[in-house]
Amino acid sequence: MLSDRRQRVLCALIEEYIRHAMPVGSRTLTERYSLGVSPATVRNDLSALEEGGFIFQPHTSAGRVPTDFGYRAFVDDLLENDLLQEENPYPEVVSQLRQRAQELDELMEQTSEALMRLTNCLSIVVAPSLLSARIRQISLISLSPRRVLLVVVSQDGEVLNRQIGFEEYVDAQDLAKVQNLMNMTFSGKTIDDMGTGAQEDMFASVHNPLFQVLLEELIVCVRESDDGRSRRTGLSSLMAMPEFSSSSSLMPLMRLMEHEDVLWSALDGAEGEDDQCLVRIGTENPVPELSDVSVVAGRYGRGESAGIVAVIGPTRMDYGSVIRAVRAAQQALADG
């Protein structure tokens, strides 16, 4: 447990390091920050913080830089003292996003770009899974005697569609009967409710080949639409930061951009945090390749219809600004 004075010294050092990405010495702290103590006391406090694992000295003649443990103490102090608890951070951003975007996909895209501008980091917005979205209505529209348009509307207002071709003619009356049956069967249910066992039971109870074909197409339609439902912006912004000046340092983030499984591992846990932000710093990340970056993430939406918004950047990120930006994005997306 740090004393109030050493906590102030640590916070000053981290704020200075965030601004300039250079090791920080005691003279810089006493000249630029009103710590209310002598330079000798600051030097003693820095030595104590180094012994405690909060900071380290990369070279004997250099100043100190924060460790992951030091950043954690800094972030916890921000959160515990309610320094980031504005009811509506960045209200103008939230208002503009809600006014300009008409659909969820458009809102996700604009929110990701706004996050990138606010943080200069990699921003990620993941849509709620369609597999857990409850179905409001299913429509089967005849495009021709052998082609049908399947339209699925979720209770959240998302619309999916898929064209289905048949080798034989599909009678309009048969199509209408199947549409009514599908709505009676699936209204208020999710694709997750239609597990293998449930699907087999439906096949056994409904002796209608057209129903069975369209059920399979319905499940495929939702599962395919569920892939690639994330928006990621800002990799070029990271390239301008000294931490990512070499191509090797960018490779883990390139993998994150290319592979959904790495993305889910990085964000694992954010979906259970309600409206709070999850902050993982460096080696706290479950993915070893992300041990040099920090992740600030939170969910938006409620219950089964929840998505994730996140910012990924160097451990030297401005945590206060990033947490506020993520919270603003959560607000913008909550009613999107």
Short mmCIF file of C-alpha atoms in Angstrom, two decimals:
data_model
loop_
_atom_site.label_atom_id
_atom_site.label_comp_id
_atom_site.label_asym_id
_atom_site.label_seq_id
_atom_site.Cartn_x
_atom_site.Cartn_y
_atom_site.Cartn_z
CA MET A 1 0.00 0.00 0.00
CA LEU A 2 1.53 3.28 -1.10
CA SER A 3 1.40 6.42 1.00
CA ASP A 4 -0.49 9.36 -0.46
CA ARG A 5 2.77 11.17 -1.20
CA ARG A 6 4.35 8.24 -3.05
CA GLN A 7 1.12 7.70 -4.94
CA ARG A 8 1.32 11.33 -6.12
CA VAL A 9 4.95 10.88 -7.15
CA LEU A 10 4.07 7.71 -9.05
CA CYS A 11 1.14 9.41 -10.79
CA ALA A 12 3.31 12.38 -11.76
CA LEU A 13 5.99 10.08 -13.18
CA ILE A 14 3.43 8.10 -15.20
CA GLU A 15 1.73 11.23 -16.54
CA GLU A 16 5.11 12.59 -17.62
CA TYR A 17 6.10 9.30 -19.24
CA ILE A 18 2.77 9.08 -21.06
CA ARG A 19 3.36 12.53 -22.56
CA HIS A 20 6.96 12.14 -23.67
CA ALA A 21 7.85 8.40 -23.74
CA MET A 22 11.19 9.21 -22.10
CA PRO A 23 12.57 8.00 -18.75
CA VAL A 24 11.66 10.47 -16.00
CA GLY A 25 14.10 11.83 -13.44
CA SER A 26 13.55 13.46 -10.07
CA ARG A 27 14.52 16.91 -11.39
CA THR A 28 11.78 16.77 -14.04
CA LEU A 29 9.21 15.85 -11.43
CA THR A 30 10.14 18.61 -9.00
CA GLU A 31 10.30 21.25 -11.76
CA ARG A 32 7.06 20.36 -13.56
CA TYR A 33 4.80 19.08 -10.78
CA SER A 34 3.71 20.67 -7.52
CA LEU A 35 4.54 17.76 -5.25
CA GLY A 36 5.16 19.91 -2.18
CA VAL A 37 8.37 18.09 -1.18
CA SER A 38 12.09 18.60 -1.70
CA PRO A 39 14.07 17.03 -4.58
CA ALA A 40 15.82 14.80 -2.05
CA THR A 41 12.47 13.46 -0.85
CA VAL A 42 11.40 12.80 -4.43
CA ARG A 43 14.63 10.86 -5.05
CA ASN A 44 14.00 8.79 -1.95
CA ASP A 45 10.44 8.11 -3.04
CA LEU A 46 11.60 7.04 -6.49
CA SER A 47 14.05 4.60 -4.92
CA ALA A 48 11.27 3.19 -2.75
CA LEU A 49 8.93 2.88 -5.74
CA GLU A 50 11.66 1.06 -7.65
CA GLU A 51 12.21 -1.35 -4.79
CA GLY A 52 8.47 -1.97 -4.69
CA GLY A 53 8.38 -2.89 -8.38
CA PHE A 54 6.32 0.13 -9.48
CA ILE A 55 9.04 1.64 -11.68
CA PHE A 56 12.43 0.62 -13.06
CA GLN A 57 15.54 2.25 -14.42
CA PRO A 58 16.35 1.08 -17.96
CA HIS A 59 19.93 2.45 -17.73
CA THR A 60 21.98 3.46 -14.73
CA SER A 61 22.27 7.05 -15.92
CA ALA A 62 18.63 7.34 -17.04
CA GLY A 63 15.45 8.23 -15.22
CA ARG A 64 12.72 5.75 -14.40
CA VAL A 65 9.81 4.32 -16.36
CA PRO A 66 6.65 2.60 -15.05
CA THR A 67 6.23 -1.15 -14.83
CA ASP A 68 2.95 -2.96 -15.49
CA PHE A 69 2.56 -3.11 -11.71
CA GLY A 70 3.03 0.64 -11.52
CA TYR A 71 0.45 1.28 -14.23
CA ARG A 72 -1.96 -0.99 -12.36
CA ALA A 73 -1.59 1.07 -9.17
CA PHE A 74 -2.11 4.23 -11.23
CA VAL A 75 -5.28 2.94 -12.93
CA ASP A 76 -6.70 1.53 -9.69
CA ASP A 77 -6.18 4.91 -8.05
CA LEU A 78 -8.10 6.60 -10.88
CA LEU A 79 -10.98 4.16 -10.61
CA GLU A 80 -11.13 3.91 -6.82
CA ASN A 81 -11.19 7.69 -6.36
CA ASP A 82 -13.99 8.15 -8.93
CA LEU A 83 -11.80 10.42 -11.03
CA LEU A 84 -13.34 9.03 -14.21
CA GLN A 85 -16.98 8.95 -13.20
CA GLU A 86 -18.42 11.70 -15.37
CA GLU A 87 -22.04 10.86 -16.07
CA ASN A 88 -21.68 11.72 -19.75
CA PRO A 89 -18.07 11.88 -21.03
CA TYR A 90 -17.67 13.45 -24.48
CA PRO A 91 -21.41 14.32 -24.77
CA GLU A 92 -20.97 15.98 -28.16
CA VAL A 93 -19.40 12.81 -29.60
CA VAL A 94 -22.22 10.63 -28.29
CA SER A 95 -24.84 13.00 -29.68
CA GLN A 96 -23.23 13.21 -33.12
CA LEU A 97 -22.86 9.45 -33.42
CA ARG A 98 -26.50 8.82 -32.56
CA GLN A 99 -27.72 11.50 -34.97
CA ARG A 100 -25.63 10.43 -37.96
CA ALA A 101 -25.92 6.64 -37.81
CA GLN A 102 -29.17 5.04 -38.92
CA GLU A 103 -28.22 1.35 -38.55
CA LEU A 104 -26.06 -0.67 -36.16
CA ASP A 105 -23.37 -1.40 -38.77
CA GLU A 106 -23.04 2.30 -39.58
CA LEU A 107 -23.01 3.22 -35.88
CA MET A 108 -20.29 0.63 -35.19
CA GLU A 109 -18.15 1.98 -38.03
CA GLN A 110 -18.49 5.60 -36.91
CA THR A 111 -17.94 4.73 -33.24
CA SER A 112 -14.75 2.85 -34.07
CA GLU A 113 -13.45 5.84 -36.03
CA ALA A 114 -14.41 8.26 -33.22
CA LEU A 115 -12.60 6.09 -30.68
CA MET A 116 -9.49 6.10 -32.84
CA ARG A 117 -9.57 9.90 -33.11
CA LEU A 118 -10.04 10.32 -29.34
CA THR A 119 -7.31 7.87 -28.31
CA ASN A 120 -4.88 7.50 -31.25
CA CYS A 121 -5.02 3.77 -30.54
CA LEU A 122 -6.46 0.70 -32.20
CA SER A 123 -10.23 0.77 -31.65
CA ILE A 124 -12.48 -2.26 -31.90
CA VAL A 125 -16.27 -2.49 -31.84
CA VAL A 126 -17.81 -5.97 -31.80
CA ALA A 127 -21.52 -6.35 -32.55
CA PRO A 128 -23.75 -8.48 -30.32
CA SER A 129 -23.78 -12.10 -31.45
CA LEU A 130 -26.66 -12.89 -33.75
CA LEU A 131 -26.73 -16.40 -32.33
CA SER A 132 -28.20 -15.01 -29.11
CA ALA A 133 -30.49 -12.44 -30.77
CA ARG A 134 -34.17 -13.29 -30.44
CA ILE A 135 -36.15 -13.59 -33.65
CA ARG A 136 -39.08 -11.24 -34.17
CA GLN A 137 -40.23 -12.23 -37.64
CA ILE A 138 -39.33 -14.50 -40.54
CA SER A 139 -40.47 -13.68 -44.09
CA LEU A 140 -40.27 -15.92 -47.15
CA ILE A 141 -40.58 -13.92 -50.36
CA SER A 142 -40.94 -15.63 -53.72
CA LEU A 143 -38.56 -14.05 -56.24
CA SER A 144 -39.30 -16.63 -58.93
CA PRO A 145 -40.79 -20.14 -59.00
CA ARG A 146 -37.38 -21.56 -58.04
CA ARG A 147 -35.90 -18.78 -55.90
CA VAL A 148 -36.91 -17.56 -52.44
CA LEU A 149 -35.66 -14.65 -50.34
CA LEU A 150 -35.41 -15.50 -46.64
CA VAL A 151 -35.63 -12.40 -44.40
CA VAL A 152 -35.00 -12.59 -40.65
CA VAL A 153 -35.73 -9.65 -38.34
CA SER A 154 -34.43 -9.76 -34.76
CA GLN A 155 -36.12 -8.16 -31.77
CA ASP A 156 -33.24 -5.64 -31.77
CA GLY A 157 -34.18 -4.55 -35.28
CA GLU A 158 -31.37 -6.20 -37.25
CA VAL A 159 -32.35 -7.51 -40.66
CA LEU A 160 -30.67 -10.49 -42.35
CA ASN A 161 -31.51 -11.93 -45.74
CA ARG A 162 -30.44 -14.84 -47.89
CA GLN A 163 -31.47 -15.97 -51.37
CA ILE A 164 -32.21 -19.68 -51.69
CA GLY A 165 -32.42 -21.56 -54.98
CA PHE A 166 -34.47 -24.74 -55.55
CA GLU A 167 -34.30 -27.32 -58.30
CA GLU A 168 -38.08 -27.65 -58.39
CA TYR A 169 -40.92 -25.15 -58.35
CA VAL A 170 -41.93 -23.83 -54.93
CA ASP A 171 -45.66 -23.31 -54.62
CA ALA A 172 -46.65 -19.91 -53.17
CA GLN A 173 -49.23 -21.46 -50.85
CA ASP A 174 -46.72 -23.97 -49.52
CA LEU A 175 -44.29 -21.12 -48.94
CA ALA A 176 -46.90 -19.16 -47.00
CA LYS A 177 -47.70 -22.20 -44.82
CA VAL A 178 -44.02 -22.71 -43.99
CA GLN A 179 -43.61 -19.01 -43.22
CA ASN A 180 -46.48 -19.16 -40.72
CA LEU A 181 -45.10 -22.35 -39.20
CA MET A 182 -41.60 -20.91 -38.84
CA ASN A 183 -42.93 -17.77 -37.15
CA MET A 184 -45.04 -19.82 -34.75
CA THR A 185 -42.04 -22.04 -33.97
CA PHE A 186 -39.21 -19.53 -33.75
CA SER A 187 -40.67 -16.19 -32.69
CA GLY A 188 -38.91 -15.11 -29.49
CA LYS A 189 -36.28 -17.84 -29.80
CA THR A 190 -32.59 -17.63 -30.67
CA ILE A 191 -30.39 -19.67 -32.99
CA ASP A 192 -28.62 -20.96 -29.88
CA ASP A 193 -32.00 -22.39 -28.81
CA MET A 194 -31.93 -24.48 -31.97
CA GLY A 195 -29.12 -26.79 -30.96
CA THR A 196 -28.57 -30.10 -32.72
CA GLY A 197 -31.04 -31.91 -30.47
CA ALA A 198 -33.74 -29.28 -30.88
CA GLN A 199 -33.24 -29.22 -34.64
CA GLU A 200 -33.58 -33.01 -34.86
CA ASP A 201 -36.77 -32.86 -32.77
CA MET A 202 -38.21 -30.28 -35.17
CA PHE A 203 -37.37 -32.45 -38.17
CA ALA A 204 -39.07 -35.40 -36.52
CA SER A 205 -42.20 -33.47 -35.56
CA VAL A 206 -42.62 -31.42 -38.73
CA HIS A 207 -42.85 -33.72 -41.74
CA ASN A 208 -42.36 -31.00 -44.31
CA PRO A 209 -39.28 -31.13 -46.58
CA LEU A 210 -39.58 -27.44 -47.45
CA PHE A 211 -39.65 -26.51 -43.75
CA GLN A 212 -36.56 -28.61 -43.10
CA VAL A 213 -34.62 -27.05 -45.97
CA LEU A 214 -35.53 -23.52 -44.93
CA LEU A 215 -34.69 -24.22 -41.28
CA GLU A 216 -31.19 -25.29 -42.29
CA GLU A 217 -30.87 -22.19 -44.49
CA LEU A 218 -32.07 -19.99 -41.60
CA ILE A 219 -29.37 -21.32 -39.28
CA VAL A 220 -26.67 -20.99 -41.96
CA CYS A 221 -27.81 -17.42 -42.72
CA VAL A 222 -27.47 -16.31 -39.09
CA ARG A 223 -24.17 -18.13 -38.49
CA GLU A 224 -22.56 -16.68 -41.61
CA SER A 225 -23.80 -13.18 -40.76
CA ASP A 226 -22.34 -13.58 -37.27
CA ASP A 227 -18.80 -13.86 -38.67
CA GLY A 228 -16.75 -10.72 -39.16
CA ARG A 229 -19.03 -8.53 -37.04
CA SER A 230 -16.23 -6.35 -35.70
CA ARG A 231 -14.95 -2.96 -36.80
CA ARG A 232 -11.27 -2.18 -36.23
CA THR A 233 -9.63 1.17 -36.90
CA GLY A 234 -6.39 2.87 -35.98
CA LEU A 235 -3.49 0.56 -36.75
CA SER A 236 -1.79 3.38 -38.66
CA SER A 237 -2.05 5.61 -35.57
CA LEU A 238 -0.11 3.06 -33.54
CA MET A 239 2.65 2.97 -36.15
CA ALA A 240 3.48 6.59 -35.29
CA MET A 241 4.19 5.69 -31.65
CA PRO A 242 7.77 4.87 -30.59
CA GLU A 243 6.70 1.54 -29.08
CA PHE A 244 5.66 0.30 -32.51
CA SER A 245 8.41 1.76 -34.67
CA SER A 246 9.67 -1.70 -35.63
CA SER A 247 7.67 -4.19 -37.68
CA SER A 248 8.22 -6.95 -35.09
CA SER A 249 6.39 -4.95 -32.42
CA LEU A 250 3.38 -4.58 -34.72
CA MET A 251 3.09 -8.27 -35.60
CA PRO A 252 0.91 -9.24 -32.59
CA LEU A 253 -1.52 -6.46 -33.47
CA MET A 254 -1.53 -7.54 -37.11
CA ARG A 255 -2.52 -11.01 -35.94
CA LEU A 256 -5.25 -9.41 -33.87
CA MET A 257 -6.58 -7.68 -36.97
CA GLU A 258 -6.50 -10.88 -39.04
CA HIS A 259 -7.64 -13.63 -36.67
CA GLU A 260 -10.91 -13.55 -34.76
CA ASP A 261 -9.73 -16.13 -32.17
CA VAL A 262 -6.91 -13.84 -31.01
CA LEU A 263 -9.36 -10.94 -30.82
CA TRP A 264 -11.77 -12.93 -28.64
CA SER A 265 -8.92 -14.00 -26.35
CA ALA A 266 -7.83 -10.40 -25.92
CA LEU A 267 -11.36 -9.29 -25.05
CA ASP A 268 -12.32 -12.33 -22.97
CA GLY A 269 -14.00 -11.20 -19.79
CA ALA A 270 -15.27 -7.84 -21.03
CA GLU A 271 -18.74 -9.27 -21.65
CA GLY A 272 -19.20 -9.92 -17.94
CA GLU A 273 -18.37 -6.48 -16.64
CA ASP A 274 -21.76 -4.77 -17.05
CA ASP A 275 -21.16 -1.06 -17.72
CA GLN A 276 -17.71 -1.02 -16.14
CA CYS A 277 -14.47 -0.97 -18.09
CA LEU A 278 -12.10 -3.89 -18.04
CA VAL A 279 -8.47 -2.73 -18.03
CA ARG A 280 -5.72 -5.25 -18.76
CA ILE A 281 -2.16 -3.97 -18.66
CA GLY A 282 0.70 -5.67 -20.46
CA THR A 283 1.37 -9.08 -18.96
CA GLU A 284 -2.14 -9.17 -17.47
CA ASN A 285 -3.41 -10.04 -20.96
CA PRO A 286 -4.28 -13.73 -21.43
CA VAL A 287 -2.60 -13.72 -24.86
CA PRO A 288 1.23 -13.74 -24.49
CA GLU A 289 1.65 -11.89 -27.80
CA LEU A 290 -0.17 -8.92 -26.27
CA SER A 291 2.11 -8.59 -23.24
CA ASP A 292 3.40 -5.24 -24.50
CA VAL A 293 0.00 -3.58 -24.93
CA SER A 294 -2.93 -2.61 -22.76
CA VAL A 295 -6.60 -3.31 -23.41
CA VAL A 296 -9.48 -1.16 -22.18
CA ALA A 297 -12.82 -2.80 -22.98
CA GLY A 298 -16.45 -2.77 -21.94
CA ARG A 299 -19.72 -4.14 -23.12
CA TYR A 300 -22.76 -2.32 -24.43
CA GLY A 301 -26.30 -3.55 -24.55
CA ARG A 302 -27.95 -5.81 -22.04
CA GLY A 303 -28.07 -9.51 -21.32
CA GLU A 304 -27.96 -11.68 -24.41
CA SER A 305 -27.87 -8.67 -26.75
CA ALA A 306 -24.48 -7.34 -25.66
CA GLY A 307 -21.53 -6.28 -27.78
CA ILE A 308 -18.01 -5.20 -26.89
CA VAL A 309 -16.14 -1.93 -27.44
CA ALA A 310 -12.39 -1.82 -26.84
CA VAL A 311 -9.21 0.19 -27.27
CA ILE A 312 -5.80 -1.46 -27.61
CA GLY A 313 -2.61 0.54 -27.37
CA PRO A 314 0.78 0.75 -25.69
CA THR A 315 1.01 0.33 -21.92
CA ARG A 316 1.97 4.02 -22.06
CA MET A 317 -1.56 4.95 -23.15
CA ASP A 318 -3.40 7.82 -21.50
CA TYR A 319 -5.63 5.61 -19.37
CA GLY A 320 -7.86 8.42 -18.16
CA SER A 321 -8.73 9.61 -21.65
CA VAL A 322 -9.07 6.08 -23.03
CA ILE A 323 -11.43 4.95 -20.25
CA ARG A 324 -13.57 8.06 -20.79
CA ALA A 325 -13.64 7.42 -24.54
CA VAL A 326 -14.66 3.78 -24.10
CA ARG A 327 -17.44 4.83 -21.73
CA ALA A 328 -18.66 7.39 -24.27
CA ALA A 329 -18.68 4.68 -26.94
CA GLN A 330 -20.67 2.41 -24.63
CA GLN A 331 -23.27 5.18 -24.24
CA ALA A 332 -23.43 5.83 -27.98
CA LEU A 333 -23.92 2.16 -28.77
CA ALA A 334 -26.25 1.33 -25.90
CA ASP A 335 -29.37 2.52 -27.71
CA GLY A 336 -28.03 2.07 -31.20
#
